[in-house]
CSV table of C-alpha atoms in Angstrom, one decimal:
chain,number,residue,atom,x,y,z
L,14,MET,CA,0.0,0.0,0.0
L,15,LYS,CA,1.3,3.4,-0.9
L,16,GLN,CA,2.6,5.7,1.9
L,17,PHE,CA,0.0,8.4,1.0
L,18,ASN,CA,-2.8,5.9,1.5
L,19,ILE,CA,-1.5,4.8,4.9
L,20,ILE,CA,-1.4,8.5,6.0
L,21,ALA,CA,-4.9,9.0,4.7
L,22,LEU,CA,-6.1,5.9,6.7
L,23,LEU,CA,-4.4,7.1,9.8
L,24,VAL,CA,-6.0,10.6,9.5
L,25,PHE,CA,-9.3,8.9,9.0
L,26,VAL,CA,-9.0,6.6,12.0
L,27,SER,CA,-7.8,9.6,14.2
L,28,ALA,CA,-10.8,11.7,13.1
L,29,LEU,CA,-13.1,8.7,13.8
L,30,VAL,CA,-11.6,8.2,17.3
L,31,TRP,CA,-12.1,11.9,18.0
L,32,ILE,CA,-15.8,11.6,17.0
L,33,PHE,CA,-16.3,8.5,19.2
L,34,PHE,CA,-14.9,10.2,22.2
L,35,LEU,CA,-17.1,13.3,21.9
L,36,SER,CA,-19.3,13.7,25.0
L,37,PRO,CA,-23.1,13.2,24.5
L,38,GLU,CA,-23.7,16.9,25.3
L,39,SER,CA,-21.2,17.9,22.5
L,40,VAL,CA,-22.9,15.6,20.1
L,41,ALA,CA,-26.3,16.9,21.0
L,42,ALA,CA,-25.1,20.5,20.6
L,43,MET,CA,-23.5,19.6,17.2
L,44,ARG,CA,-26.6,17.9,16.0
L,45,SER,CA,-28.8,20.8,17.2
L,46,THR,CA,-26.6,23.2,15.2
L,47,PHE,CA,-26.8,21.0,12.1
L,48,MET,CA,-30.5,20.6,12.4
L,49,GLY,CA,-31.0,24.3,12.8
L,50,TRP,CA,-29.1,24.8,9.6
L,51,PHE,CA,-30.8,21.9,7.8
L,52,SER,CA,-34.4,22.5,9.0
L,53,PRO,CA,-35.4,24.6,6.0
L,54,VAL,CA,-34.8,21.5,3.8
L,55,VAL,CA,-36.7,19.4,6.2
L,56,LYS,CA,-39.6,21.8,6.2
L,57,VAL,CA,-39.7,22.1,2.4
L,58,ALA,CA,-39.5,18.3,2.1
L,59,GLY,CA,-42.3,17.8,4.5
L,60,ALA,CA,-44.5,20.3,2.6
L,61,ALA,CA,-43.5,18.7,-0.8
L,62,GLN,CA,-44.4,15.2,0.5
L,63,GLY,CA,-47.8,16.5,1.5
L,64,GLU,CA,-48.3,17.9,-2.0
L,65,LEU,CA,-47.3,14.6,-3.6
L,66,ILE,CA,-49.9,12.8,-1.6
L,67,GLU,CA,-52.6,15.2,-2.7
L,68,ASP,CA,-51.5,15.0,-6.4
L,69,GLN,CA,-52.1,11.3,-6.5
L,70,ARG,CA,-55.9,11.9,-6.6
L,71,PRO,CA,-57.8,12.0,-9.9
L,72,ARG,CA,-57.8,15.3,-11.7
L,73,GLY,CA,-61.6,15.6,-11.7
L,74,GLU,CA,-61.6,15.3,-7.9
L,75,ILE,CA,-59.0,18.0,-7.5
L,76,LEU,CA,-61.0,20.3,-9.8
L,77,THR,CA,-64.2,19.7,-7.9
L,78,GLU,CA,-62.3,20.5,-4.7
L,79,LEU,CA,-60.9,23.6,-6.2
L,80,LYS,CA,-64.4,24.8,-7.2
L,81,ASN,CA,-65.7,24.1,-3.7
L,82,LEU,CA,-62.7,25.9,-2.2
L,83,LYS,CA,-63.3,29.0,-4.3
L,84,GLU,CA,-66.9,29.1,-3.0
L,85,GLU,CA,-65.6,28.6,0.5
L,86,VAL,CA,-63.1,31.4,0.1
L,87,PHE,CA,-65.9,33.7,-1.0
L,88,ASN,CA,-68.1,32.7,2.0
L,89,LEU,CA,-65.2,33.1,4.3
L,90,ARG,CA,-64.3,36.6,3.1
L,91,PHE,CA,-67.9,37.5,3.8
L,92,GLN,CA,-67.8,36.0,7.2
L,93,GLN,CA,-64.5,37.6,8.0
L,94,ARG,CA,-66.2,41.0,8.3
L,95,GLU,CA,-68.5,39.5,10.9
L,96,PHE,CA,-65.6,37.9,12.7
L,97,ALA,CA,-63.8,41.2,13.0
L,98,GLN,CA,-66.7,42.4,15.1
L,99,LEU,CA,-66.5,39.3,17.2
L,100,GLU,CA,-62.8,39.7,17.8
L,101,SER,CA,-63.0,41.1,21.2
L,102,ARG,CA,-65.4,38.3,22.2
L,103,ILE,CA,-63.0,35.7,20.8
L,104,GLN,CA,-60.2,37.2,22.9
L,105,GLU,CA,-62.3,36.8,26.0
L,106,LEU,CA,-62.9,33.2,25.1
L,107,ARG,CA,-59.2,32.7,24.4
L,108,ASP,CA,-58.4,33.9,27.8
L,109,ALA,CA,-61.0,31.5,29.2
L,110,LEU,CA,-59.5,28.7,27.2
L,111,GLN,CA,-56.0,29.6,28.4
L,112,PHE,CA,-57.3,29.6,32.0
L,113,SER,CA,-58.8,26.1,31.3
L,114,GLN,CA,-55.4,24.9,30.1
L,115,ASP,CA,-53.6,26.4,33.0
L,116,SER,CA,-55.9,24.7,35.4
L,117,LYS,CA,-54.4,21.3,34.4
L,118,PHE,CA,-50.9,22.2,33.3
L,119,GLY,CA,-48.8,25.2,33.8
L,120,GLY,CA,-48.5,25.8,30.1
L,121,THR,CA,-49.1,24.0,26.8
L,122,ILE,CA,-48.0,25.0,23.3
L,123,ALA,CA,-49.9,23.8,20.2
L,124,ALA,CA,-47.7,22.5,17.5
L,125,GLN,CA,-48.2,21.0,14.0
L,126,ILE,CA,-46.3,18.0,12.7
L,127,ILE,CA,-44.4,19.1,9.6
L,128,LYS,CA,-42.3,16.0,8.8
L,129,ARG,CA,-42.2,12.3,9.6
L,130,THR,CA,-38.8,10.6,9.6
L,131,SER,CA,-38.8,7.7,7.2
L,132,THR,CA,-35.1,7.1,6.7
L,133,SER,CA,-34.2,5.8,10.1
L,134,TRP,CA,-34.9,3.1,12.6
L,135,TRP,CA,-36.1,5.7,15.0
L,136,SER,CA,-39.8,6.8,15.2
L,137,THR,CA,-39.6,10.5,15.2
L,138,VAL,CA,-41.6,13.5,13.8
L,139,THR,CA,-40.6,17.1,13.4
L,140,ILE,CA,-42.9,19.8,14.8
L,141,ASN,CA,-43.1,23.5,13.9
L,142,ARG,CA,-42.2,24.8,17.4
L,143,GLY,CA,-38.7,25.2,18.8
L,144,LYS,CA,-36.5,27.1,21.2
L,145,ASP,CA,-38.0,30.4,20.1
L,146,HIS,CA,-41.3,29.1,21.5
L,147,GLY,CA,-39.8,28.1,24.8
L,148,LEU,CA,-39.3,24.4,24.0
L,149,THR,CA,-36.5,22.5,25.7
L,150,LYS,CA,-35.4,18.9,25.7
L,151,ASP,CA,-37.5,16.2,27.3
L,152,LEU,CA,-40.7,18.1,27.3
L,153,PRO,CA,-43.7,15.7,27.0
L,154,VAL,CA,-45.9,15.9,23.9
L,155,ILE,CA,-49.6,15.0,24.1
L,156,THR,CA,-52.7,15.0,21.9
L,157,GLU,CA,-55.8,17.1,22.5
L,158,ASP,CA,-57.2,14.0,24.3
L,159,TYR,CA,-54.4,13.9,26.9
L,160,ALA,CA,-52.9,10.8,25.2
L,161,ILE,CA,-49.1,10.7,25.1
L,162,VAL,CA,-47.4,11.2,21.8
L,163,GLY,CA,-43.7,11.3,22.9
L,164,LYS,CA,-41.1,13.7,24.1
L,165,VAL,CA,-38.9,16.4,22.6
L,166,ILE,CA,-35.4,15.1,22.2
L,167,ALA,CA,-32.1,16.8,22.7
L,168,GLY,CA,-30.2,17.3,19.5
L,169,GLY,CA,-33.3,17.7,17.4
L,170,LEU,CA,-34.2,21.1,18.8
L,171,THR,CA,-33.7,24.1,16.6
L,172,ASP,CA,-35.0,27.7,16.9
L,173,THR,CA,-38.2,27.0,15.0
L,174,THR,CA,-38.5,23.2,15.0
L,175,ALA,CA,-38.2,20.3,17.3
L,176,GLU,CA,-37.9,16.6,16.9
L,177,VAL,CA,-40.2,14.4,18.9
L,178,LEU,CA,-39.4,10.8,19.8
L,179,LEU,CA,-42.7,8.9,19.4
L,180,LEU,CA,-44.1,6.5,22.0
L,181,THR,CA,-43.9,3.8,19.3
L,182,ASP,CA,-40.1,3.9,19.5
L,183,GLU,CA,-38.4,1.3,21.7
L,184,GLN,CA,-36.3,4.0,23.4
L,185,CYS,CA,-39.3,6.1,24.4
L,186,ARG,CA,-40.0,4.4,27.7
L,187,VAL,CA,-42.9,5.6,29.9
L,188,ALA,CA,-43.4,4.5,33.5
L,189,SER,CA,-47.1,3.5,33.7
L,190,ARG,CA,-49.8,2.2,35.9
L,191,ILE,CA,-52.8,0.2,34.9
L,192,GLY,CA,-56.3,1.6,35.6
L,193,ARG,CA,-56.7,3.5,38.8
L,194,SER,CA,-54.8,0.9,40.7
L,195,ALA,CA,-51.4,2.1,41.8
L,196,SER,CA,-50.3,-1.5,42.5
L,197,LEU,CA,-50.1,-2.6,38.9
L,198,ARG,CA,-47.1,-0.8,37.4
L,199,GLY,CA,-44.9,-1.3,34.4
L,200,LEU,CA,-42.9,0.2,31.7
L,201,VAL,CA,-44.4,1.0,28.3
L,202,HIS,CA,-42.1,1.1,25.2
L,203,GLY,CA,-42.4,0.7,21.5
L,204,HIS,CA,-41.0,-1.8,19.0
L,205,ARG,CA,-37.5,-1.8,17.7
L,206,GLY,CA,-37.2,-0.6,14.1
L,207,ILE,CA,-40.9,-1.0,13.1
L,208,GLY,CA,-42.4,1.8,15.1
L,209,ASN,CA,-42.9,3.6,11.8
L,210,LEU,CA,-44.8,0.7,10.3
L,211,ARG,CA,-46.9,-0.7,13.1
L,212,PRO,CA,-48.2,1.6,15.9
L,213,GLU,CA,-48.1,-0.9,18.7
L,214,ILE,CA,-46.5,-0.7,22.1
L,215,HIS,CA,-45.6,-3.1,24.8
L,216,LEU,CA,-46.1,-2.9,28.5
L,217,THR,CA,-43.6,-4.8,30.6
L,218,LEU,CA,-45.0,-5.3,34.1
L,219,LYS,CA,-43.0,-4.8,37.2
L,220,ASP,CA,-44.4,-7.8,38.9
L,221,LYS,CA,-44.9,-11.3,37.4
L,222,GLY,CA,-48.1,-13.3,37.6
L,223,VAL,CA,-50.4,-10.4,37.4
L,224,THR,CA,-53.7,-10.8,35.4
L,225,LEU,CA,-54.4,-7.9,33.1
L,226,PRO,CA,-57.9,-7.5,31.8
L,227,ALA,CA,-58.1,-6.7,28.0
L,228,GLY,CA,-59.3,-3.1,27.5
L,229,ALA,CA,-57.7,-1.8,30.8
L,230,VAL,CA,-56.5,1.8,30.4
L,231,VAL,CA,-52.8,2.5,30.9
L,232,TYR,CA,-51.8,5.8,32.5
L,233,THR,CA,-48.5,7.5,33.2
L,234,ASP,CA,-47.2,6.8,36.6
L,235,ASP,CA,-45.7,9.0,39.3
L,236,ILE,CA,-42.0,8.1,39.6
L,237,GLY,CA,-40.9,11.1,41.6
L,238,ALA,CA,-39.4,14.6,41.1
L,239,GLY,CA,-38.0,15.5,37.7
L,240,GLN,CA,-39.9,12.9,35.7
L,241,VAL,CA,-40.5,13.6,32.0
L,242,TYR,CA,-44.2,12.7,31.8
L,243,PRO,CA,-46.7,14.1,34.3
L,244,PRO,CA,-48.6,11.4,36.1
L,245,GLY,CA,-52.2,10.6,35.0
L,246,LEU,CA,-51.8,11.0,31.2
L,247,LEU,CA,-53.4,8.4,28.9
L,248,VAL,CA,-51.0,6.0,27.3
L,249,GLY,CA,-53.1,3.2,25.8
L,250,LYS,CA,-55.4,0.3,26.2
L,251,VAL,CA,-54.4,-3.3,26.9
L,252,VAL,CA,-55.1,-5.5,23.9
L,253,ARG,CA,-53.9,-8.9,25.2
L,254,PRO,CA,-51.3,-10.2,27.7
L,255,ILE,CA,-48.0,-11.7,26.4
L,256,PRO,CA,-46.6,-14.1,29.0
L,257,GLY,CA,-42.8,-14.1,29.0
L,258,GLU,CA,-40.2,-16.3,30.7
L,259,ASN,CA,-39.0,-13.8,33.3
L,260,VAL,CA,-41.5,-10.9,33.0
L,261,ASP,CA,-45.1,-10.5,32.1
L,262,ARG,CA,-45.8,-8.3,29.1
L,263,ALA,CA,-48.9,-7.0,27.3
L,264,LEU,CA,-49.6,-5.6,23.9
L,265,VAL,CA,-51.0,-2.1,24.2
L,266,GLU,CA,-52.8,-0.1,21.6
L,267,PRO,CA,-51.8,3.6,22.0
L,268,LEU,CA,-54.6,6.0,22.5
L,269,ALA,CA,-52.9,8.6,20.3
L,270,ASP,CA,-53.7,7.9,16.6
L,271,PHE,CA,-50.1,8.0,15.3
L,272,THR,CA,-51.1,7.5,11.6
L,273,ASN,CA,-53.3,10.6,11.5
L,274,LEU,CA,-51.5,12.8,13.9
L,275,LYS,CA,-51.3,16.4,12.8
L,276,LEU,CA,-51.7,18.7,15.8
L,277,VAL,CA,-50.0,18.0,19.2
L,278,PHE,CA,-49.5,19.9,22.4
L,279,VAL,CA,-46.2,20.3,24.1
L,280,ILE,CA,-46.5,20.6,27.9
L,281,THR,CA,-44.0,23.3,28.8
L,282,SER,CA,-44.9,23.3,32.5
L,283,THR,CA,-46.9,20.8,34.4
L,284,GLY,CA,-47.8,23.3,37.1
L,285,ILE,CA,-48.2,20.5,39.6
L,286,GLU,CA,-46.2,19.3,42.6
L,287,SER,CA,-44.3,16.2,41.9
L,288,ALA,CA,-46.0,14.2,44.6
L,289,SER,CA,-49.6,15.1,43.7
L,290,VAL,CA,-51.4,13.3,40.9
L,291,PRO,CA,-53.7,15.5,38.8
L,292,PRO,CA,-57.3,14.5,38.2
L,293,THR,CA,-57.2,11.4,35.9
L,294,PRO,CA,-58.5,12.2,32.5
L,295,GLN,CA,-60.8,9.6,30.7
L,296,PRO,CA,-60.5,8.7,27.0
L,297,GLY,CA,-62.4,11.4,25.1
L,298,ASP,CA,-61.5,14.3,27.5
L,299,ARG,CA,-60.1,17.4,26.0
L,300,PRO,CA,-57.8,20.1,27.5
O,6,MET,CA,-12.5,19.5,-9.5
O,7,TYR,CA,-14.1,16.1,-10.1
O,8,ASN,CA,-13.8,15.2,-6.4
O,9,GLY,CA,-15.4,18.5,-5.4
O,10,ILE,CA,-18.3,17.8,-7.8
O,11,ILE,CA,-18.7,14.4,-6.2
O,12,PHE,CA,-18.9,15.9,-2.7
O,13,VAL,CA,-21.4,18.6,-3.8
O,14,LEU,CA,-23.6,15.9,-5.5
O,15,LEU,CA,-23.4,13.8,-2.4
O,16,PHE,CA,-24.7,16.6,-0.3
O,17,LEU,CA,-27.4,17.3,-3.0
O,18,MET,CA,-28.4,13.6,-2.8
O,19,PHE,CA,-28.6,14.0,1.0
O,20,CYS,CA,-31.1,16.8,0.6
O,21,VAL,CA,-33.0,14.8,-2.1
O,22,GLN,CA,-33.2,11.9,0.3
O,23,GLU,CA,-35.3,14.1,2.6
O,24,PHE,CA,-37.9,14.4,-0.1
O,25,ILE,CA,-38.4,10.7,-0.7
O,26,PRO,CA,-41.3,9.2,1.2
O,27,ARG,CA,-41.6,5.6,2.4
O,28,LEU,CA,-43.2,3.4,-0.2
O,29,GLY,CA,-46.5,1.6,0.4
O,30,PRO,CA,-47.3,-1.9,1.7
O,31,ASP,CA,-47.0,-3.4,-1.8
O,32,ALA,CA,-43.3,-2.5,-1.7
O,33,SER,CA,-43.0,-3.8,1.9
O,34,TYR,CA,-42.7,-0.1,3.1
O,35,ALA,CA,-39.3,0.2,1.5
O,36,ILE,CA,-37.3,3.4,1.4
O,37,ILE,CA,-35.4,4.4,-1.7
O,38,LEU,CA,-31.9,5.1,-0.3
O,39,LEU,CA,-30.3,7.3,-3.0
O,40,TYR,CA,-27.7,8.8,-0.7
O,41,PRO,CA,-25.8,5.6,0.2
O,42,VAL,CA,-26.2,4.3,-3.4
O,43,TRP,CA,-24.6,7.5,-4.8
O,44,PHE,CA,-21.8,7.2,-2.2
O,45,MET,CA,-21.1,3.7,-3.2
O,46,CYS,CA,-21.2,4.4,-7.0
O,47,SER,CA,-18.8,7.4,-6.6
O,48,ALA,CA,-16.5,5.5,-4.2
O,49,VAL,CA,-15.5,3.2,-7.1
O,50,THR,CA,-14.3,6.2,-9.1
O,51,LEU,CA,-12.3,8.0,-6.4
O,52,THR,CA,-8.7,7.4,-5.1
O,53,TYR,CA,-8.4,5.7,-1.7
O,54,PRO,CA,-7.8,8.9,0.3
O,55,ALA,CA,-10.6,10.8,-1.5
O,56,MET,CA,-12.9,7.8,-0.9
O,57,LEU,CA,-12.1,7.9,2.8
O,58,SER,CA,-12.8,11.6,3.0
O,59,LEU,CA,-16.1,11.1,1.2
O,60,ALA,CA,-17.0,8.2,3.6
O,61,PHE,CA,-16.2,10.5,6.6
O,62,PHE,CA,-18.3,13.3,5.2
O,63,ALA,CA,-21.2,11.0,4.2
O,64,GLY,CA,-21.2,9.2,7.6
O,65,LEU,CA,-21.0,12.4,9.6
O,66,LEU,CA,-24.0,13.9,7.7
O,67,TRP,CA,-25.9,10.7,8.1
O,68,ASP,CA,-25.3,10.6,11.9
O,69,LEU,CA,-26.0,14.3,12.3
O,70,ARG,CA,-29.4,13.8,10.7
O,71,TYR,CA,-30.5,10.4,11.8
O,72,SER,CA,-28.8,9.5,15.1
O,73,VAL,CA,-31.1,10.3,18.0
O,74,MET,CA,-29.9,11.3,21.4
O,75,VAL,CA,-32.2,10.1,24.1
O,76,GLY,CA,-31.7,10.6,27.8
O,77,VAL,CA,-29.2,13.5,27.5
O,78,GLY,CA,-30.4,15.8,30.3
O,79,GLU,CA,-31.0,16.0,33.9
O,80,HIS,CA,-34.4,14.4,34.0
O,81,VAL,CA,-35.2,11.2,35.8
O,82,THR,CA,-36.3,8.9,32.9
O,83,PRO,CA,-38.3,5.7,33.5
O,84,ASP,CA,-35.2,3.8,32.5
O,85,ILE,CA,-33.4,5.0,35.6
O,86,ALA,CA,-36.4,4.6,37.8
O,87,PHE,CA,-36.7,0.9,36.7
O,88,GLY,CA,-33.0,0.3,36.5
O,89,MET,CA,-33.3,-0.5,32.8
O,90,VAL,CA,-30.7,1.9,31.3
O,91,LYS,CA,-29.6,0.7,27.9
O,92,GLY,CA,-27.0,2.0,25.4
O,93,GLN,CA,-27.5,4.5,22.7
O,94,ALA,CA,-26.5,4.1,19.1
O,95,ALA,CA,-22.9,5.5,19.1
O,96,PHE,CA,-22.4,8.7,17.2
O,97,GLY,CA,-19.9,8.0,14.5
O,98,MET,CA,-20.9,4.4,13.6
O,99,GLY,CA,-22.4,5.9,10.4
O,100,ILE,CA,-18.8,6.9,9.3
O,101,VAL,CA,-17.6,3.3,10.0
O,102,PHE,CA,-20.5,1.8,7.9
O,103,PHE,CA,-19.8,4.2,5.0
O,104,ALA,CA,-16.1,3.5,5.2
O,105,LEU,CA,-16.8,-0.2,5.0
O,106,MET,CA,-19.1,0.2,2.0
O,107,GLY,CA,-16.5,2.5,0.4
O,108,ASN,CA,-13.7,-0.1,0.9
O,109,MET,CA,-15.9,-2.8,-0.5
O,110,MET,CA,-16.7,-0.8,-3.6
O,111,HIS,CA,-13.0,0.2,-4.0
O,112,GLY,CA,-12.2,-3.5,-4.4
O,113,VAL,CA,-14.2,-3.8,-7.6
O,114,ARG,CA,-12.4,-0.9,-9.4
O,115,PRO,CA,-10.8,-3.3,-12.0
O,116,THR,CA,-14.3,-4.5,-13.0
O,117,TYR,CA,-15.6,-1.0,-13.2
O,118,LEU,CA,-12.6,0.1,-15.3
O,119,LYS,CA,-13.3,-2.7,-17.8
O,120,ASN,CA,-16.9,-1.2,-18.1
O,121,ARG,CA,-18.4,-4.4,-16.7
O,122,LEU,CA,-20.9,-2.8,-14.5
O,123,GLY,CA,-23.0,-5.9,-13.6
O,124,PHE,CA,-20.9,-6.8,-10.5
O,125,PRO,CA,-20.6,-3.2,-9.2
O,126,ILE,CA,-24.3,-2.8,-9.5
O,127,LEU,CA,-25.0,-6.1,-7.6
O,128,LEU,CA,-22.5,-5.1,-5.0
O,129,THR,CA,-24.2,-1.7,-4.6
O,130,GLY,CA,-27.4,-3.6,-3.7
O,131,ALA,CA,-25.5,-5.9,-1.4
O,132,GLY,CA,-23.9,-2.8,0.2
O,133,VAL,CA,-27.2,-1.2,1.0
O,134,LEU,CA,-28.5,-4.5,2.4
O,135,GLY,CA,-25.3,-4.8,4.5
O,136,PHE,CA,-25.5,-1.2,5.6
O,137,LEU,CA,-29.1,-1.5,6.8
O,138,LEU,CA,-28.5,-4.9,8.5
O,139,LEU,CA,-25.3,-3.7,10.2
O,140,ASP,CA,-27.0,-0.5,11.3
O,141,PHE,CA,-29.9,-2.4,12.8
O,142,LEU,CA,-27.8,-5.2,14.3
O,143,PHE,CA,-25.5,-2.7,15.9
O,144,LEU,CA,-28.6,-1.0,17.5
O,145,THR,CA,-29.7,-4.5,18.6
O,146,PHE,CA,-26.3,-5.2,20.1
O,147,LYS,CA,-26.2,-1.9,22.0
O,148,ARG,CA,-29.7,-2.5,23.4
O,149,GLY,CA,-28.8,-6.0,24.5
O,150,SER,CA,-31.7,-8.1,23.3
O,151,PHE,CA,-32.3,-9.7,19.9
O,152,SER,CA,-35.4,-9.0,17.9
O,153,PHE,CA,-35.8,-9.2,14.2
O,154,PRO,CA,-39.5,-9.2,13.0
O,155,PRO,CA,-40.1,-10.7,9.5
O,156,ILE,CA,-41.7,-7.4,8.4
O,157,LEU,CA,-38.3,-5.7,9.0
O,158,GLY,CA,-36.5,-8.3,6.9
O,159,ARG,CA,-38.8,-7.8,4.0
O,160,GLU,CA,-38.5,-4.0,4.4
O,161,ILE,CA,-34.7,-4.2,4.3
O,162,PHE,CA,-34.5,-6.5,1.4
O,163,ALA,CA,-37.0,-4.4,-0.7
O,164,THR,CA,-35.1,-1.3,0.2
O,165,ALA,CA,-31.8,-2.8,-1.0
O,166,LEU,CA,-33.4,-4.1,-4.2
O,167,ILE,CA,-35.2,-0.9,-5.2
O,168,SER,CA,-32.2,1.3,-4.2
O,169,MET,CA,-29.9,-0.9,-6.3
O,170,ALA,CA,-32.1,-0.2,-9.4
O,171,PHE,CA,-30.9,3.4,-9.3
O,172,SER,CA,-27.2,2.5,-9.5
O,173,PRO,CA,-27.0,2.1,-13.3
O,174,VAL,CA,-28.3,5.7,-13.6
O,175,PHE,CA,-25.7,6.9,-11.2
O,176,TYR,CA,-22.9,5.1,-13.0
O,177,PHE,CA,-24.1,6.7,-16.2
O,178,ILE,CA,-23.9,10.2,-14.5
O,179,LEU,CA,-20.4,9.4,-13.2
O,180,HIS,CA,-19.3,8.3,-16.7
O,181,TRP,CA,-20.7,11.6,-18.1
O,182,LEU,CA,-18.8,13.5,-15.4
O,183,HIS,CA,-15.6,11.7,-16.2
O,184,LYS,CA,-15.9,12.9,-19.8
O,185,SER,CA,-16.9,16.4,-18.9
O,186,PHE,CA,-14.1,17.0,-16.4
O,187,GLY,CA,-11.5,14.9,-18.2
O,188,TYR,CA,-11.2,12.7,-15.1
O,189,ARG,CA,-9.5,9.3,-15.4
O,190,THR,CA,-10.2,6.6,-13.0
O,191,ARG,CA,-7.0,4.6,-12.6
O,192,TYR,CA,-6.2,1.3,-11.0
O,193,LEU,CA,-2.7,1.2,-9.6
O,194,GLY,CA,-2.9,-2.4,-8.3
O,195,TYR,CA,-2.9,-3.2,-4.6
O,196,GLY,CA,-1.6,0.3,-3.6
O,197,GLY,CA,-3.9,2.2,-5.9
């Protein structure tokens, strides 16, 4: 082998070793900077993919929709004048809604999903809220029905966007309790690699030999101060138990509809003491 | 100049990759991986040091975009609460995988130089298959338990097969670039 090739190989290996020895914080900061710079491409790609899906419909259907939309625009312009008069009233209602939100959590931010990651084993989505909106790493993300979607991950956070690790990913683990009973506890996690394809999650029970009724609702558990997910949020419903050799597991259907997820809420502040459990929501509740 | 164009096109392919959605159930939910395929096709044409630089650049971009950092922070995660802390995918493994693919492709330069593209094309498909398997198996190794659902196997195989279908187009583009920039791929034997 030529001398020049050996030098190139040595330089390559040295650079690789340097990369491997970077601290997780440095890597997260590096990734965050890169994603901040790359996020316009991610946003455009997300929008383009949405357009591609729309374009697959027959031309006649699109033209009909265009006609309907034109009519709707006309009606909306007319209604806009009335809405202007009702603006002050809407503001009052907004304040009331904010109050309602604050009564359960200290603060929530509505966010739209702008991109789903398909080229990775990880189940993540990108939302249109970031550091500028007060988002930080590890903030829990829920649906309007109080069902868990996932959490904001370090490294994927930019000024205007954030990456959310979905509940269907194996690495998104949620301490849970089953039903209202605090005695049945376990850990909910997704599948490895196929979280993007099959929205199923597993519940690994803490104790063995426990009978789990199908249809039992799984909630987030209280595991102490500093936990990521506030206790009492909806996780899913038990589909069937899966007995294992050392641990009992159950297949759980998430209550968040991951295939049609568009709008989510990031809980920026739980507004509750760690020891207290908020009123348990039921499937169908809205914040 | 030619090397620079290859780097620029690789980055362009990285951006294009972002626009490619996952295919439907008929195609086993495959993903068209243009980025690794472009890397492998260009790796054949480059000198060894240039190929290593390209592998480093390609792997770094891949890891920056697709490696996820979980558990970096001061929060008490359920893993800690239940004593189930497991390893993360190491940042930098993408560079290793790309370097492996690049070395593999560099080995078929004599075939490429004789304009016999059949084997390099097949090797590109095998490279994508190997890349995905290695990536997934490394993740499995780090997490400590083995799981490989059949649906995943089908997805990986379909991804490799469909991605491989794009390599003849890429070889054609590279051939055109050779002509345009007067670049000559040379094989200098074992040390080349």
